[in-house]
mmCIF file of C-alpha atoms and ligand atoms in Angstrom:
data_model
loop_
_atom_site.group_PDB
_atom_site.id
_atom_site.type_symbol
_atom_site.label_atom_id
_atom_site.label_comp_id
_atom_site.label_asym_id
_atom_site.label_seq_id
_atom_site.Cartn_x
_atom_site.Cartn_y
_atom_site.Cartn_z
ATOM 1 C CA MET A 201 -39.619 7.952 7.566
ATOM 2 C CA HIS A 202 -39.917 8.206 3.685
ATOM 3 C CA VAL A 203 -37.325 10.298 1.361
ATOM 4 C CA GLU A 204 -37.006 10.858 -2.273
ATOM 5 C CA ILE A 205 -33.544 10.007 -3.929
ATOM 6 C CA ASN A 206 -33.391 10.839 -7.670
ATOM 7 C CA GLY A 207 -36.912 9.759 -8.323
ATOM 8 C CA ASN A 208 -36.598 6.662 -6.049
ATOM 9 C CA GLU A 209 -37.849 6.085 -2.484
ATOM 10 C CA LEU A 210 -36.205 5.161 0.726
ATOM 11 C CA ILE A 211 -38.087 4.043 3.308
ATOM 12 C CA LEU A 212 -36.979 3.420 7.206
ATOM 13 C CA MET A 213 -39.326 1.979 9.168
ATOM 14 C CA THR A 214 -40.060 -0.763 12.166
ATOM 15 C CA GLY A 215 -41.315 -4.147 11.429
ATOM 16 C CA ASP A 216 -41.064 -7.670 10.347
ATOM 17 C CA LEU A 217 -39.216 -8.190 7.237
ATOM 18 C CA THR A 218 -41.123 -11.560 6.887
ATOM 19 C CA LYS A 219 -44.354 -9.384 6.419
ATOM 20 C CA GLN A 220 -42.858 -7.422 3.889
ATOM 21 C CA GLN A 221 -44.740 -7.467 0.600
ATOM 22 C CA ALA A 222 -41.928 -6.066 -1.422
ATOM 23 C CA ASP A 223 -40.547 -7.716 -4.843
ATOM 24 C CA ALA A 224 -37.626 -9.189 -2.839
ATOM 25 C CA ILE A 225 -36.391 -9.203 0.762
ATOM 26 C CA VAL A 226 -32.976 -9.574 1.570
ATOM 27 C CA ASN A 227 -31.881 -12.583 3.903
ATOM 28 C CA ALA A 228 -28.942 -12.052 6.406
ATOM 29 C CA ALA A 229 -28.028 -15.720 5.463
ATOM 30 C CA ASN A 230 -24.588 -17.649 6.564
ATOM 31 C CA GLY A 231 -22.808 -19.290 3.945
ATOM 32 C CA THR A 232 -24.510 -22.502 4.143
ATOM 33 C CA LEU A 233 -27.637 -21.364 3.134
ATOM 34 C CA MET A 234 -28.978 -23.989 5.273
ATOM 35 C CA GLY A 235 -30.939 -21.412 7.578
ATOM 36 C CA GLY A 236 -30.187 -20.538 11.131
ATOM 37 C CA GLY A 237 -31.548 -17.864 13.680
ATOM 38 C CA GLY A 238 -32.587 -14.598 13.764
ATOM 39 C CA VAL A 239 -34.132 -12.901 10.605
ATOM 40 C CA ASP A 240 -32.822 -16.292 8.565
ATOM 41 C CA GLY A 241 -34.587 -18.523 10.783
ATOM 42 C CA ALA A 242 -37.857 -16.431 10.470
ATOM 43 C CA ILE A 243 -37.640 -16.308 6.630
ATOM 44 C CA HIS A 244 -37.426 -19.992 6.313
ATOM 45 C CA ARG A 245 -40.214 -20.667 8.435
ATOM 46 C CA ALA A 246 -42.615 -18.165 7.087
ATOM 47 C CA ALA A 247 -41.613 -19.155 3.377
ATOM 48 C CA GLY A 248 -41.977 -23.317 4.119
ATOM 49 C CA PRO A 249 -39.458 -26.018 3.379
ATOM 50 C CA LYS A 250 -39.363 -25.334 -0.410
ATOM 51 C CA LEU A 251 -36.926 -22.533 0.342
ATOM 52 C CA LEU A 252 -34.493 -24.821 1.952
ATOM 53 C CA ASN A 253 -34.985 -27.254 -1.036
ATOM 54 C CA GLU A 254 -34.090 -24.208 -3.679
ATOM 55 C CA CYS A 255 -31.145 -23.092 -1.423
ATOM 56 C CA GLN A 256 -29.876 -26.827 -1.313
ATOM 57 C CA GLN A 257 -29.750 -26.710 -5.016
ATOM 58 C CA ILE A 258 -28.181 -23.329 -5.399
ATOM 59 C CA ARG A 259 -25.435 -24.794 -2.884
ATOM 60 C CA LYS A 260 -24.908 -27.979 -5.151
ATOM 61 C CA HIS A 261 -25.101 -26.520 -8.729
ATOM 62 C CA GLN A 262 -24.718 -22.915 -8.676
ATOM 63 C CA LEU A 263 -21.902 -22.840 -5.671
ATOM 64 C CA LYS A 264 -20.499 -26.325 -6.629
ATOM 65 C CA GLY A 265 -20.880 -27.234 -3.163
ATOM 66 C CA GLU A 266 -18.995 -24.326 -1.507
ATOM 67 C CA TYR A 267 -20.319 -21.842 0.908
ATOM 68 C CA LEU A 268 -21.836 -18.288 -0.492
ATOM 69 C CA PRO A 269 -18.842 -15.920 0.253
ATOM 70 C CA THR A 270 -19.390 -12.893 2.361
ATOM 71 C CA GLY A 271 -20.939 -9.996 0.548
ATOM 72 C CA GLU A 272 -22.032 -12.292 -2.115
ATOM 73 C CA VAL A 273 -25.540 -12.879 -3.270
ATOM 74 C CA VAL A 274 -28.065 -15.291 -4.674
ATOM 75 C CA ILE A 275 -31.760 -15.241 -5.365
ATOM 76 C CA THR A 276 -34.853 -17.677 -4.764
ATOM 77 C CA LYS A 277 -38.352 -17.409 -5.042
ATOM 78 C CA GLY A 278 -40.195 -16.349 -1.674
ATOM 79 C CA TYR A 279 -42.695 -19.535 -1.545
ATOM 80 C CA ASP A 280 -45.208 -18.642 1.208
ATOM 81 C CA LEU A 281 -43.823 -15.198 2.121
ATOM 82 C CA PRO A 282 -45.543 -12.307 0.578
ATOM 83 C CA ALA A 283 -42.378 -11.225 -1.068
ATOM 84 C CA LYS A 284 -41.903 -12.633 -4.662
ATOM 85 C CA TYR A 285 -38.073 -13.271 -4.091
ATOM 86 C CA VAL A 286 -35.541 -13.683 -1.348
ATOM 87 C CA ILE A 287 -32.064 -12.325 -2.271
ATOM 88 C CA HIS A 288 -29.810 -14.301 0.163
ATOM 89 C CA THR A 289 -26.457 -12.359 1.394
ATOM 90 C CA VAL A 290 -23.910 -13.269 3.730
ATOM 91 C CA GLY A 291 -22.683 -10.139 6.127
ATOM 92 C CA PRO A 292 -19.239 -10.193 7.824
ATOM 93 C CA ILE A 293 -19.007 -11.233 11.138
ATOM 94 C CA TRP A 294 -17.717 -8.451 13.419
ATOM 95 C CA SER A 295 -14.209 -8.315 14.678
ATOM 96 C CA GLN A 296 -12.002 -5.368 16.305
ATOM 97 C CA SER A 297 -8.796 -6.896 14.086
ATOM 98 C CA LYS A 298 -10.254 -7.108 10.474
ATOM 99 C CA SER A 299 -9.688 -4.284 7.950
ATOM 100 C CA ASN A 300 -12.269 -4.773 5.121
ATOM 101 C CA GLN A 301 -15.300 -5.565 6.925
ATOM 102 C CA ASP A 302 -16.752 -2.174 6.106
ATOM 103 C CA GLU A 303 -16.357 -2.967 2.322
ATOM 104 C CA LEU A 304 -17.893 -6.182 2.928
ATOM 105 C CA LEU A 305 -21.105 -4.852 4.675
ATOM 106 C CA ALA A 306 -21.358 -2.338 1.771
ATOM 107 C CA LYS A 307 -20.872 -5.227 -0.828
ATOM 108 C CA CYS A 308 -23.708 -6.896 0.835
ATOM 109 C CA TYR A 309 -26.258 -4.115 -0.050
ATOM 110 C CA ARG A 310 -24.748 -3.099 -3.192
ATOM 111 C CA ASN A 311 -24.610 -6.643 -4.698
ATOM 112 C CA SER A 312 -28.622 -6.927 -3.493
ATOM 113 C CA LEU A 313 -29.564 -3.793 -5.389
ATOM 114 C CA GLN A 314 -27.943 -4.697 -8.455
ATOM 115 C CA LEU A 315 -29.197 -8.192 -8.519
ATOM 116 C CA ALA A 316 -32.819 -6.730 -7.967
ATOM 117 C CA LEU A 317 -32.235 -4.219 -10.720
ATOM 118 C CA ASP A 318 -30.921 -6.945 -13.243
ATOM 119 C CA LYS A 319 -34.135 -9.028 -12.283
ATOM 120 C CA GLU A 320 -35.831 -6.001 -13.239
ATOM 121 C CA LEU A 321 -37.256 -5.985 -9.659
ATOM 122 C CA THR A 322 -38.565 -2.538 -8.331
ATOM 123 C CA SER A 323 -39.070 -2.697 -4.814
ATOM 124 C CA ILE A 324 -36.845 -4.230 -2.004
ATOM 125 C CA ALA A 325 -36.605 -4.611 1.599
ATOM 126 C CA PHE A 326 -33.645 -5.185 3.753
ATOM 127 C CA PRO A 327 -33.004 -6.044 7.626
ATOM 128 C CA SER A 328 -30.217 -4.812 9.304
ATOM 129 C CA ILE A 329 -27.515 -7.027 8.138
ATOM 130 C CA SER A 330 -24.698 -8.333 10.579
ATOM 131 C CA THR A 331 -25.816 -6.464 13.625
ATOM 132 C CA GLY A 332 -27.462 -9.367 14.993
ATOM 133 C CA ALA A 333 -25.439 -12.522 15.955
ATOM 134 C CA TYR A 334 -22.670 -11.130 13.722
ATOM 135 C CA ARG A 335 -22.512 -8.329 16.533
ATOM 136 C CA PHE A 336 -21.458 -5.563 13.944
ATOM 137 C CA PRO A 337 -21.581 -2.248 15.718
ATOM 138 C CA ILE A 338 -25.277 -0.846 14.830
ATOM 139 C CA GLU A 339 -23.908 2.844 14.469
ATOM 140 C CA LEU A 340 -21.298 1.849 12.046
ATOM 141 C CA ALA A 341 -23.524 -0.845 10.174
ATOM 142 C CA ALA A 342 -26.460 1.741 9.691
ATOM 143 C CA THR A 343 -23.848 4.462 8.533
ATOM 144 C CA ILE A 344 -22.593 1.901 5.801
ATOM 145 C CA ALA A 345 -25.920 0.716 4.743
ATOM 146 C CA ILE A 346 -27.492 3.920 4.286
ATOM 147 C CA ARG A 347 -24.633 5.210 2.582
ATOM 148 C CA THR A 348 -24.417 2.590 0.362
ATOM 149 C CA ILE A 349 -28.092 2.637 -0.671
ATOM 150 C CA ILE A 350 -27.979 6.101 -1.235
ATOM 151 C CA ASP A 351 -25.118 6.158 -3.476
ATOM 152 C CA PHE A 352 -26.975 3.375 -5.640
ATOM 153 C CA LEU A 353 -30.310 5.345 -5.977
ATOM 154 C CA LYS A 354 -28.352 8.543 -6.926
ATOM 155 C CA SER A 355 -27.092 6.730 -9.905
ATOM 156 C CA HIS A 356 -29.704 4.130 -10.757
ATOM 157 C CA PRO A 357 -33.390 4.304 -11.368
ATOM 158 C CA PHE A 358 -34.664 1.691 -9.384
ATOM 159 C CA GLY A 359 -37.878 2.114 -7.326
ATOM 160 C CA GLN A 360 -38.504 1.624 -3.461
ATOM 161 C CA VAL A 361 -35.939 0.496 -0.916
ATOM 162 C CA VAL A 362 -37.361 -0.189 2.429
ATOM 163 C CA MET A 363 -34.848 -0.622 5.801
ATOM 164 C CA THR A 364 -37.011 -2.889 8.028
ATOM 165 C CA LEU A 365 -35.693 -2.526 11.710
ATOM 166 C CA PHE A 366 -36.744 -4.988 14.395
ATOM 167 C CA SER A 367 -37.057 -2.418 17.261
ATOM 168 C CA GLU A 368 -37.685 1.133 17.870
ATOM 169 C CA GLU A 369 -33.936 1.685 19.153
ATOM 170 C CA ASP A 370 -32.568 0.194 15.618
ATOM 171 C CA TYR A 371 -34.899 2.387 13.837
ATOM 172 C CA ALA A 372 -33.741 5.575 15.625
ATOM 173 C CA VAL A 373 -30.070 4.589 15.081
ATOM 174 C CA TYR A 374 -30.794 4.207 11.049
ATOM 175 C CA VAL A 375 -32.896 7.864 11.237
ATOM 176 C CA GLN A 376 -29.619 9.135 12.972
ATOM 177 C CA ALA A 377 -27.349 7.736 10.405
ATOM 178 C CA TYR A 378 -29.494 9.278 7.762
ATOM 179 C CA ARG A 379 -29.581 12.812 9.128
ATOM 180 C CA ASN A 380 -25.738 12.556 9.546
ATOM 181 C CA ILE A 381 -25.101 11.598 6.224
ATOM 182 C CA ILE A 382 -27.514 13.933 4.484
ATOM 183 C CA GLY A 383 -26.177 16.756 6.933
HETATM 184 P P1 ADP B 149 -26.687 -11.202 11.546
HETATM 185 O O1 ADP B 149 -26.144 -12.656 11.713
HETATM 186 O O2 ADP B 149 -26.273 -10.624 9.869
HETATM 187 O O3 ADP B 149 -26.208 -10.498 12.387
HETATM 188 P P2 ADP B 149 -29.277 -11.630 12.407
HETATM 189 O O4 ADP B 149 -30.657 -12.229 12.200
HETATM 190 O O5 ADP B 149 -28.946 -12.410 13.890
HETATM 191 O O6 ADP B 149 -28.176 -11.518 11.480
HETATM 192 O O7 ADP B 149 -29.879 -10.123 12.855
HETATM 193 C C1 ADP B 149 -29.927 -8.985 12.261
HETATM 194 C C2 ADP B 149 -30.999 -8.177 12.551
HETATM 195 O O8 ADP B 149 -31.922 -8.667 12.056
HETATM 196 C C3 ADP B 149 -31.056 -7.949 13.932
HETATM 197 O O9 ADP B 149 -31.078 -6.365 14.072
HETATM 198 C C4 ADP B 149 -32.340 -8.665 14.412
HETATM 199 O O10 ADP B 149 -33.000 -7.858 15.331
HETATM 200 C C5 ADP B 149 -33.341 -8.264 12.906
HETATM 201 N N1 ADP B 149 -34.307 -9.159 12.731
HETATM 202 C C6 ADP B 149 -34.297 -10.376 13.520
HETATM 203 N N2 ADP B 149 -35.685 -10.922 12.906
HETATM 204 C C7 ADP B 149 -36.241 -10.297 12.157
HETATM 205 C C8 ADP B 149 -37.417 -9.933 11.408
HETATM 206 N N3 ADP B 149 -38.563 -11.162 11.373
HETATM 207 N N4 ADP B 149 -37.642 -8.966 10.730
HETATM 208 C C9 ADP B 149 -36.735 -8.081 10.979
HETATM 209 N N5 ADP B 149 -35.500 -7.989 11.194
HETATM 210 C C10 ADP B 149 -35.130 -9.110 12.023
#
């Protein structure tokens, strides 16, 4: 599905994020930045070992040995990926009792888009952050993702934003979330 928002393009599609030819793809990483399962593992495998080296340097210097906090972002090169850059963010781990996880998930999308804009990138592709191992309910995650992307595109000239869903089921949920928001 393709829609135009304030001169920008929003695309919802099924596909493999590691194959996307965007200026940047977004990694649903964990705070260690040392790779993991799911889309994170797939990105590290496709990018090659230099990606891990750069992530280690970022942990050491930019983050002074600390973990990347939830909702925050860092950028690396894409190495063997078709994408030029990888923006790494950490989604919230779903829990019934936490109150700020919606805002933290929105921050992942907003901070990724703002960093891409600051770097003068004009296309970015996201996975469905937090809806795999981090167990965020996908209907809620989709609503937050789409609303945050639309709000950003309404107020910034950016370019192209692609939500890359890994299954037809996930794609259908994101399309429905878009329809509910647009009304
Ligand atoms: P998180 O820990 O943030 O939940 P996961 O990687 O476990 O991240 O899952 C996030 C989403 O990414 C899930 O919907 C999963 O199916 C999807 N995913 C896994 N591999 C890929 C891929 N290669 N391209 C796009 N999406 C993927």
